[in-house]
Amino acid sequence: MKKVISMFLIVLVVASLFSAVKIGVILPMTGGISAFGRMVWEGIQIAHEEKPSVLGEKIELVLLDTRSEKTEAANAAARAIDKEKVLAIIGEVASAHSLAIAPLAEENKVPMISPASTNPLVTQGRKFVSRVCFIDPFQGAAMAVFAYKNLGVKRVVVFTDVEQDYSVGLTNFFINKFTALGGQVKRVYFKSGDQDFSAQLSVAMAFNPDAIYVTGYYPEIALIARQARQLGFTGYILAGDGADAPELIEIGGEAVEGLLFTTHYHPKAASNPVAQKFVEVYREKYGKDPAALNALGYDAYMVLLDAIERAGSFDTEKIAEEIRKTRNFEGATGIINIDENGNAIKSVVVNVVKNGAFDFEAVINPSDIE
Amino acid sequence: MVFFLQNLFNGIMLGGLYALIAIGYTMVYGILRLINFAHGDVMMMGVYFAFYAATLLSLSPFFSAIVAILGAALLGFLIDRIAYKPLRNAPRISALITAIGVSFFLESLAVVIFGAIPKSFLNVFRDRTILNKVLIVAGARIPLLTFLVIFITAAILVILFFIVYKTKIGMAMRAISMDIPTTALMGVNVDAVIGFTFALGSALAAASGIMWAMRFPNVHPYMGFMPGLKAFIAAVFGGIGSIPGAVLGGVLLGLIEIFLAAYFPSFMGYRDAFAFIVLIIILLVKPSGLLGKKITEKV
């Protein structure tokens, strides 16, 4: 018996010598919004190749799939924390999924960085959860200002995905700002995974809007755009960063031409050396231009590593603190400052679909929204 | 008025698609008393077959559809042979659970083979005018596809009735639906007939899947789940086992969904719930469905 125990201990000791630092990557790799998961994963892999170790330890990435579902997201987080014993978590994309993960990260004191969850509730009241993207109050207000002032839009129908916290948040912040500016709004509702929007669109068309603003994710945005154009809608189609995947154009076809959406990034806006290098490396590796989520995945990993280095240890409480002390960090999406609530303060980029590709349209800075 | 008319046509469009899928459900149930929960996933496989026939083999959309229909028919036949045939004499619940297993198997298989990233069915068509064509009737805008769905559903019904009522294999199918052991004693190759039924039902699934993907071109491995569930509800609604019932149930379900969402906008995010409420009501009020026959238990 003693032999067995001592053998076991030896195995443990040897294993710990070879063990690497584990970082859990929790993303939607299959299911409705899997394109987002894949894009973030590409960005993280580029970052990992550039910096494969921290504080002298090799980093092992543990990728867990959420199947684009809230419950699976929570399961994946539990597995990452209990079974894989990860040091930190990068994920998720969708706010609703990040909200399912965040309480687990907070309880177990595991630092978490979301690359792209923009709903304010994700980090609210938490110490261990941060993000490298702006939040929806800003994104929604930016679209309201852009639509009202730049496009001259006065009547908007807002499509809300009742299943997505991201969508509900974005809708509310957009409406607050847009009605304050003097615009008129009608709300209609749908659910992730819906494919037929004809009932919603017939209600929307009866309002005679200048624009429709779809606050969901790309599969639904593409289908709504198609069905809206078939119903003869000729006004603007607007969206949030949930539109930012090449699949939007694949599925939407001609119908999404001219679609405008707020997002985090465009390669043309890449100004600092880190951003330019990222564009180069990405092009070489994947043979196309990077999108926002590629760059945000890269940034999430790099900000985390930077915080670990500044913390100088694998003490998770210290790392979480250091993440929120990130100032003037040069990332692929530009300069990142993370405030005391864990939110990144950044400009919004407006992109447009032109000739079947994403093109740069405008930048809206925090000062433009006052 | 235009609002009503527009939603009427939207409802018929959606209902027609449900009906097309529901016919396959009801046929297999009529013969085997098996609810083939994998039907929606066979539909998904059919869509992928068409997608790859068009993109990899660069066949025209018409021939891609033929390939998809034949492929799905073969798939249906194999599913029956591998998954259901060994359980022919087992309790019905075993076959039902197996059907759910086959459904998950097909979904996972599709993730592995075709990948989880949504694909665009638009790539199947070089000329997309047929997809984007819209007719204007009294102010309502109706996609040409609506008429195509109605026409194809009607054509399929005619073919089905011909097969079921005018051919020898149809007679065998009807006999099996009444009594399997006795039919076997009459010298009918029961397994061959059941295999044929599965192939036919799966071919229908592929045909309806292609129609579905023309309207909703977002193709991914889980795309068959919701339409399959809705078609199942439509089949129960109309009276499971009855082919005209499936069509009626499908069209009514589509209309109910669209009109409830259009006239009660605050509930439109919960449209799927309407379908399930319809299912619950029909099970409570008329369990055999609108056109279903009352089945007396044989003692």
PDB file of N, CA and C in Angstrom, chain A residues 29-32 34-35 38 67 162 188-191 194-196 198-200 202-203 219 223 226-227 230-232 247 250-251 253-254, chain B residues 3 6-7 10 14 111 116-118 120 122-123 128 131-132 134 141 143 212 215-218 222 258 261-262 265 268-272:
ATOM      1  N   MET A  29     -17.808  27.196 -30.306  1.00  0.00           N
ATOM      2  CA  MET A  29     -17.137  26.640 -31.488  1.00  0.00           C
ATOM      3  C   MET A  29     -18.116  25.910 -32.412  1.00  0.00           C
ATOM      4  N   THR A  30     -19.289  25.544 -31.879  1.00  0.00           N
ATOM      5  CA  THR A  30     -20.340  24.979 -32.734  1.00  0.00           C
ATOM      6  C   THR A  30     -21.639  25.707 -32.411  1.00  0.00           C
ATOM      7  N   GLY A  31     -22.667  25.483 -33.228  1.00  0.00           N
ATOM      8  CA  GLY A  31     -23.957  26.106 -32.985  1.00  0.00           C
ATOM      9  C   GLY A  31     -24.088  27.440 -33.703  1.00  0.00           C
ATOM     10  N   GLY A  32     -25.164  28.145 -33.364  1.00  0.00           N
ATOM     11  CA  GLY A  32     -25.569  29.326 -34.113  1.00  0.00           C
ATOM     12  C   GLY A  32     -24.507  30.373 -34.365  1.00  0.00           C
ATOM     13  N   SER A  34     -21.137  30.087 -34.074  1.00  0.00           N
ATOM     14  CA  SER A  34     -19.813  29.464 -34.036  1.00  0.00           C
ATOM     15  C   SER A  34     -18.766  30.254 -34.815  1.00  0.00           C
ATOM     16  N   ALA A  35     -19.197  31.051 -35.793  1.00  0.00           N
ATOM     17  CA  ALA A  35     -18.215  31.850 -36.535  1.00  0.00           C
ATOM     18  C   ALA A  35     -17.464  32.775 -35.576  1.00  0.00           C
ATOM     19  N   ARG A  38     -14.829  30.788 -33.598  1.00  0.00           N
ATOM     20  CA  ARG A  38     -13.673  30.467 -34.436  1.00  0.00           C
ATOM     21  C   ARG A  38     -12.778  31.693 -34.636  1.00  0.00           C
ATOM     22  N   ARG A  67     -21.234  25.394 -27.508  1.00  0.00           N
ATOM     23  CA  ARG A  67     -22.323  25.062 -28.440  1.00  0.00           C
ATOM     24  C   ARG A  67     -23.314  26.214 -28.615  1.00  0.00           C
ATOM     25  N   VAL A 162     -35.070  38.459 -27.673  1.00  0.00           N
ATOM     26  CA  VAL A 162     -35.453  38.345 -26.257  1.00  0.00           C
ATOM     27  C   VAL A 162     -34.564  37.374 -25.485  1.00  0.00           C
ATOM     28  N   VAL A 188     -39.788  45.567 -32.041  1.00  0.00           N
ATOM     29  CA  VAL A 188     -40.332  44.233 -32.325  1.00  0.00           C
ATOM     30  C   VAL A 188     -39.359  43.198 -31.770  1.00  0.00           C
ATOM     31  N   TYR A 189     -39.858  41.969 -31.596  1.00  0.00           N
ATOM     32  CA  TYR A 189     -39.072  40.982 -30.874  1.00  0.00           C
ATOM     33  C   TYR A 189     -38.873  39.700 -31.681  1.00  0.00           C
ATOM     34  N   PHE A 190     -37.773  39.026 -31.442  1.00  0.00           N
ATOM     35  CA  PHE A 190     -37.572  37.692 -32.001  1.00  0.00           C
ATOM     36  C   PHE A 190     -36.731  36.898 -31.020  1.00  0.00           C
ATOM     37  N   LYS A 191     -36.304  35.715 -31.438  1.00  0.00           N
ATOM     38  CA  LYS A 191     -35.579  34.815 -30.540  1.00  0.00           C
ATOM     39  C   LYS A 191     -34.427  34.202 -31.330  1.00  0.00           C
ATOM     40  N   ASP A 194     -34.497  31.769 -34.532  1.00  0.00           N
ATOM     41  CA  ASP A 194     -35.651  31.972 -35.416  1.00  0.00           C
ATOM     42  C   ASP A 194     -35.164  32.106 -36.848  1.00  0.00           C
ATOM     43  N   GLN A 195     -35.994  31.652 -37.772  1.00  0.00           N
ATOM     44  CA  GLN A 195     -35.608  31.793 -39.172  1.00  0.00           C
ATOM     45  C   GLN A 195     -36.620  32.609 -39.957  1.00  0.00           C
ATOM     46  N   ASP A 196     -37.854  32.605 -39.492  1.00  0.00           N
ATOM     47  CA  ASP A 196     -38.881  33.343 -40.208  1.00  0.00           C
ATOM     48  C   ASP A 196     -39.217  34.613 -39.446  1.00  0.00           C
ATOM     49  N   SER A 198     -41.218  37.102 -40.937  1.00  0.00           N
ATOM     50  CA  SER A 198     -42.186  37.835 -41.754  1.00  0.00           C
ATOM     51  C   SER A 198     -43.229  38.543 -40.901  1.00  0.00           C
ATOM     52  N   ALA A 199     -43.636  37.944 -39.776  1.00  0.00           N
ATOM     53  CA  ALA A 199     -44.632  38.608 -38.933  1.00  0.00           C
ATOM     54  C   ALA A 199     -44.056  39.896 -38.350  1.00  0.00           C
ATOM     55  N   GLN A 200     -42.824  39.809 -37.822  1.00  0.00           N
ATOM     56  CA  GLN A 200     -42.191  40.997 -37.262  1.00  0.00           C
ATOM     57  C   GLN A 200     -42.034  42.079 -38.326  1.00  0.00           C
ATOM     58  N   SER A 202     -43.752  42.547 -41.056  1.00  0.00           N
ATOM     59  CA  SER A 202     -44.981  43.193 -41.512  1.00  0.00           C
ATOM     60  C   SER A 202     -45.414  44.249 -40.500  1.00  0.00           C
ATOM     61  N   VAL A 203     -45.188  43.974 -39.214  1.00  0.00           N
ATOM     62  CA  VAL A 203     -45.463  44.981 -38.183  1.00  0.00           C
ATOM     63  C   VAL A 203     -44.512  46.166 -38.347  1.00  0.00           C
ATOM     64  N   PRO A 219     -26.533  35.497 -37.790  1.00  0.00           N
ATOM     65  CA  PRO A 219     -27.447  34.623 -38.547  1.00  0.00           C
ATOM     66  C   PRO A 219     -28.819  35.270 -38.706  1.00  0.00           C
ATOM     67  N   LEU A 223     -30.766  36.985 -42.129  1.00  0.00           N
ATOM     68  CA  LEU A 223     -32.091  36.529 -42.569  1.00  0.00           C
ATOM     69  C   LEU A 223     -33.114  37.665 -42.519  1.00  0.00           C
ATOM     70  N   ARG A 226     -32.560  39.859 -45.549  1.00  0.00           N
ATOM     71  CA  ARG A 226     -33.086  39.223 -46.765  1.00  0.00           C
ATOM     72  C   ARG A 226     -34.595  39.387 -46.854  1.00  0.00           C
ATOM     73  N   GLN A 227     -35.261  39.046 -45.731  1.00  0.00           N
ATOM     74  CA  GLN A 227     -36.719  39.066 -45.762  1.00  0.00           C
ATOM     75  C   GLN A 227     -37.251  40.492 -45.817  1.00  0.00           C
ATOM     76  N   GLN A 230     -37.026  41.579 -49.391  1.00  0.00           N
ATOM     77  CA  GLN A 230     -38.086  40.920 -50.172  1.00  0.00           C
ATOM     78  C   GLN A 230     -39.428  41.601 -49.966  1.00  0.00           C
ATOM     79  N   LEU A 231     -39.629  42.147 -48.756  1.00  0.00           N
ATOM     80  CA  LEU A 231     -40.882  42.843 -48.484  1.00  0.00           C
ATOM     81  C   LEU A 231     -40.861  44.262 -49.027  1.00  0.00           C
ATOM     82  N   GLY A 232     -39.779  44.616 -49.699  1.00  0.00           N
ATOM     83  CA  GLY A 232     -39.738  45.909 -50.357  1.00  0.00           C
ATOM     84  C   GLY A 232     -39.170  47.032 -49.519  1.00  0.00           C
ATOM     85  N   GLU A 247     -19.760  35.565 -42.327  1.00  0.00           N
ATOM     86  CA  GLU A 247     -20.956  34.782 -42.584  1.00  0.00           C
ATOM     87  C   GLU A 247     -22.178  35.666 -42.817  1.00  0.00           C
ATOM     88  N   GLU A 250     -22.158  36.068 -46.430  1.00  0.00           N
ATOM     89  CA  GLU A 250     -22.430  34.754 -47.025  1.00  0.00           C
ATOM     90  C   GLU A 250     -23.934  34.468 -47.051  1.00  0.00           C
ATOM     91  N   ILE A 251     -24.561  34.631 -45.877  1.00  0.00           N
ATOM     92  CA  ILE A 251     -25.964  34.254 -45.742  1.00  0.00           C
ATOM     93  C   ILE A 251     -26.874  35.350 -46.273  1.00  0.00           C
ATOM     94  N   GLY A 253     -26.176  37.683 -48.589  1.00  0.00           N
ATOM     95  CA  GLY A 253     -26.063  37.934 -50.028  1.00  0.00           C
ATOM     96  C   GLY A 253     -26.246  39.411 -50.360  1.00  0.00           C
ATOM     97  N   GLU A 254     -27.007  39.661 -51.417  1.00  0.00           N
ATOM     98  CA  GLU A 254     -27.193  41.040 -51.895  1.00  0.00           C
ATOM     99  C   GLU A 254     -27.958  41.868 -50.868  1.00  0.00           C
TER     100      GLU A 254
ATOM    101  N   PHE B   3     -52.058  44.526 -44.658  1.00  0.00           N
ATOM    102  CA  PHE B   3     -51.383  43.896 -43.525  1.00  0.00           C
ATOM    103  C   PHE B   3     -51.880  42.470 -43.332  1.00  0.00           C
ATOM    104  N   GLN B   6     -50.831  40.318 -46.359  1.00  0.00           N
ATOM    105  CA  GLN B   6     -49.404  40.023 -46.301  1.00  0.00           C
ATOM    106  C   GLN B   6     -49.138  38.886 -45.322  1.00  0.00           C
ATOM    107  N   ASN B   7     -49.767  38.979 -44.157  1.00  0.00           N
ATOM    108  CA  ASN B   7     -49.530  37.946 -43.149  1.00  0.00           C
ATOM    109  C   ASN B   7     -50.168  36.619 -43.522  1.00  0.00           C
ATOM    110  N   ASN B  10     -47.672  35.142 -45.785  1.00  0.00           N
ATOM    111  CA  ASN B  10     -46.511  34.728 -44.981  1.00  0.00           C
ATOM    112  C   ASN B  10     -46.819  33.427 -44.242  1.00  0.00           C
ATOM    113  N   LEU B  14     -44.950  29.739 -44.633  1.00  0.00           N
ATOM    114  CA  LEU B  14     -44.334  29.009 -43.524  1.00  0.00           C
ATOM    115  C   LEU B  14     -45.059  27.694 -43.291  1.00  0.00           C
ATOM    116  N   VAL B 111     -21.677  17.840 -37.699  1.00  0.00           N
ATOM    117  CA  VAL B 111     -20.669  18.763 -37.168  1.00  0.00           C
ATOM    118  C   VAL B 111     -19.281  18.280 -37.566  1.00  0.00           C
ATOM    119  N   ALA B 116     -19.141  23.026 -38.114  1.00  0.00           N
ATOM    120  CA  ALA B 116     -20.213  23.673 -37.370  1.00  0.00           C
ATOM    121  C   ALA B 116     -20.510  25.076 -37.877  1.00  0.00           C
ATOM    122  N   ILE B 117     -19.656  25.593 -38.745  1.00  0.00           N
ATOM    123  CA  ILE B 117     -19.855  26.961 -39.217  1.00  0.00           C
ATOM    124  C   ILE B 117     -21.045  27.001 -40.180  1.00  0.00           C
ATOM    125  N   PRO B 118     -21.968  27.935 -39.968  1.00  0.00           N
ATOM    126  CA  PRO B 118     -23.106  28.027 -40.888  1.00  0.00           C
ATOM    127  C   PRO B 118     -22.631  28.275 -42.318  1.00  0.00           C
ATOM    128  N   SER B 120     -23.872  29.119 -46.461  1.00  0.00           N
ATOM    129  CA  SER B 120     -24.937  29.829 -47.141  1.00  0.00           C
ATOM    130  C   SER B 120     -25.473  29.008 -48.293  1.00  0.00           C
ATOM    131  N   LEU B 122     -27.184  30.074 -50.522  1.00  0.00           N
ATOM    132  CA  LEU B 122     -27.186  30.903 -51.734  1.00  0.00           C
ATOM    133  C   LEU B 122     -26.116  30.441 -52.711  1.00  0.00           C
ATOM    134  N   ASN B 123     -25.037  29.829 -52.170  1.00  0.00           N
ATOM    135  CA  ASN B 123     -23.931  29.398 -53.026  1.00  0.00           C
ATOM    136  C   ASN B 123     -24.361  28.324 -54.021  1.00  0.00           C
ATOM    137  N   ARG B 128     -29.700  33.840 -58.865  1.00  0.00           N
ATOM    138  CA  ARG B 128     -30.555  33.873 -57.675  1.00  0.00           C
ATOM    139  C   ARG B 128     -31.870  34.587 -57.914  1.00  0.00           C
ATOM    140  N   LEU B 131     -34.860  33.221 -56.226  1.00  0.00           N
ATOM    141  CA  LEU B 131     -34.943  33.386 -54.769  1.00  0.00           C
ATOM    142  C   LEU B 131     -35.442  34.779 -54.412  1.00  0.00           C
ATOM    143  N   ASN B 132     -35.080  35.757 -55.229  1.00  0.00           N
ATOM    144  CA  ASN B 132     -35.385  37.132 -54.856  1.00  0.00           C
ATOM    145  C   ASN B 132     -36.642  37.663 -55.515  1.00  0.00           C
ATOM    146  N   VAL B 134     -40.256  38.619 -56.356  1.00  0.00           N
ATOM    147  CA  VAL B 134     -41.401  38.912 -55.494  1.00  0.00           C
ATOM    148  C   VAL B 134     -42.568  39.349 -56.367  1.00  0.00           C
ATOM    149  N   ARG B 141     -46.710  41.762 -50.742  1.00  0.00           N
ATOM    150  CA  ARG B 141     -45.561  41.264 -51.506  1.00  0.00           C
ATOM    151  C   ARG B 141     -45.361  39.796 -51.182  1.00  0.00           C
ATOM    152  N   PRO B 143     -43.253  36.334 -52.052  1.00  0.00           N
ATOM    153  CA  PRO B 143     -42.126  35.718 -52.744  1.00  0.00           C
ATOM    154  C   PRO B 143     -42.630  34.640 -53.707  1.00  0.00           C
ATOM    155  N   TRP B 212     -36.892  24.761 -47.724  1.00  0.00           N
ATOM    156  CA  TRP B 212     -36.638  25.509 -46.490  1.00  0.00           C
ATOM    157  C   TRP B 212     -35.388  26.371 -46.645  1.00  0.00           C
ATOM    158  N   ARG B 215     -35.638  29.492 -48.722  1.00  0.00           N
ATOM    159  CA  ARG B 215     -36.246  30.613 -48.006  1.00  0.00           C
ATOM    160  C   ARG B 215     -35.330  31.116 -46.878  1.00  0.00           C
ATOM    161  N   PHE B 216     -34.715  30.171 -46.157  1.00  0.00           N
ATOM    162  CA  PHE B 216     -33.867  30.520 -45.007  1.00  0.00           C
ATOM    163  C   PHE B 216     -32.470  29.967 -45.239  1.00  0.00           C
ATOM    164  N   PRO B 217     -31.612  30.680 -45.969  1.00  0.00           N
ATOM    165  CA  PRO B 217     -30.388  30.066 -46.491  1.00  0.00           C
ATOM    166  C   PRO B 217     -29.261  29.873 -45.478  1.00  0.00           C
ATOM    167  N   ASN B 218     -29.575  29.782 -44.203  1.00  0.00           N
ATOM    168  CA  ASN B 218     -28.547  29.590 -43.181  1.00  0.00           C
ATOM    169  C   ASN B 218     -28.456  28.093 -42.861  1.00  0.00           C
ATOM    170  N   TYR B 222     -27.591  22.043 -36.901  1.00  0.00           N
ATOM    171  CA  TYR B 222     -28.748  21.981 -36.008  1.00  0.00           C
ATOM    172  C   TYR B 222     -29.994  22.589 -36.656  1.00  0.00           C
ATOM    173  N   ILE B 258     -47.901  32.988 -37.388  1.00  0.00           N
ATOM    174  CA  ILE B 258     -47.703  34.297 -38.010  1.00  0.00           C
ATOM    175  C   ILE B 258     -48.735  35.299 -37.496  1.00  0.00           C
ATOM    176  N   ALA B 261     -48.187  36.364 -33.884  1.00  0.00           N
ATOM    177  CA  ALA B 261     -47.039  37.265 -33.760  1.00  0.00           C
ATOM    178  C   ALA B 261     -47.352  38.632 -34.359  1.00  0.00           C
ATOM    179  N   ALA B 262     -48.119  38.652 -35.452  1.00  0.00           N
ATOM    180  CA  ALA B 262     -48.382  39.923 -36.124  1.00  0.00           C
ATOM    181  C   ALA B 262     -49.384  40.778 -35.350  1.00  0.00           C
ATOM    182  N   PRO B 265     -47.940  41.878 -30.952  1.00  0.00           N
ATOM    183  CA  PRO B 265     -46.505  42.077 -31.110  1.00  0.00           C
ATOM    184  C   PRO B 265     -45.703  41.801 -29.837  1.00  0.00           C
ATOM    185  N   MET B 268     -44.335  38.308 -29.785  1.00  0.00           N
ATOM    186  CA  MET B 268     -43.734  37.735 -30.985  1.00  0.00           C
ATOM    187  C   MET B 268     -42.389  37.058 -30.730  1.00  0.00           C
ATOM    188  N   GLY B 269     -41.746  37.382 -29.621  1.00  0.00           N
ATOM    189  CA  GLY B 269     -40.491  36.698 -29.304  1.00  0.00           C
ATOM    190  C   GLY B 269     -40.714  35.280 -28.819  1.00  0.00           C
ATOM    191  N   TYR B 270     -41.976  34.955 -28.511  1.00  0.00           N
ATOM    192  CA  TYR B 270     -42.265  33.633 -27.936  1.00  0.00           C
ATOM    193  C   TYR B 270     -43.083  32.794 -28.898  1.00  0.00           C
ATOM    194  N   ARG B 271     -42.812  32.978 -30.196  1.00  0.00           N
ATOM    195  CA  ARG B 271     -43.602  32.310 -31.211  1.00  0.00           C
ATOM    196  C   ARG B 271     -43.573  30.795 -31.097  1.00  0.00           C
ATOM    197  N   ASP B 272     -42.390  30.272 -30.767  1.00  0.00           N
ATOM    198  CA  ASP B 272     -42.280  28.817 -30.659  1.00  0.00           C
ATOM    199  C   ASP B 272     -43.224  28.291 -29.585  1.00  0.00           C
TER     200      ASP B 272
END
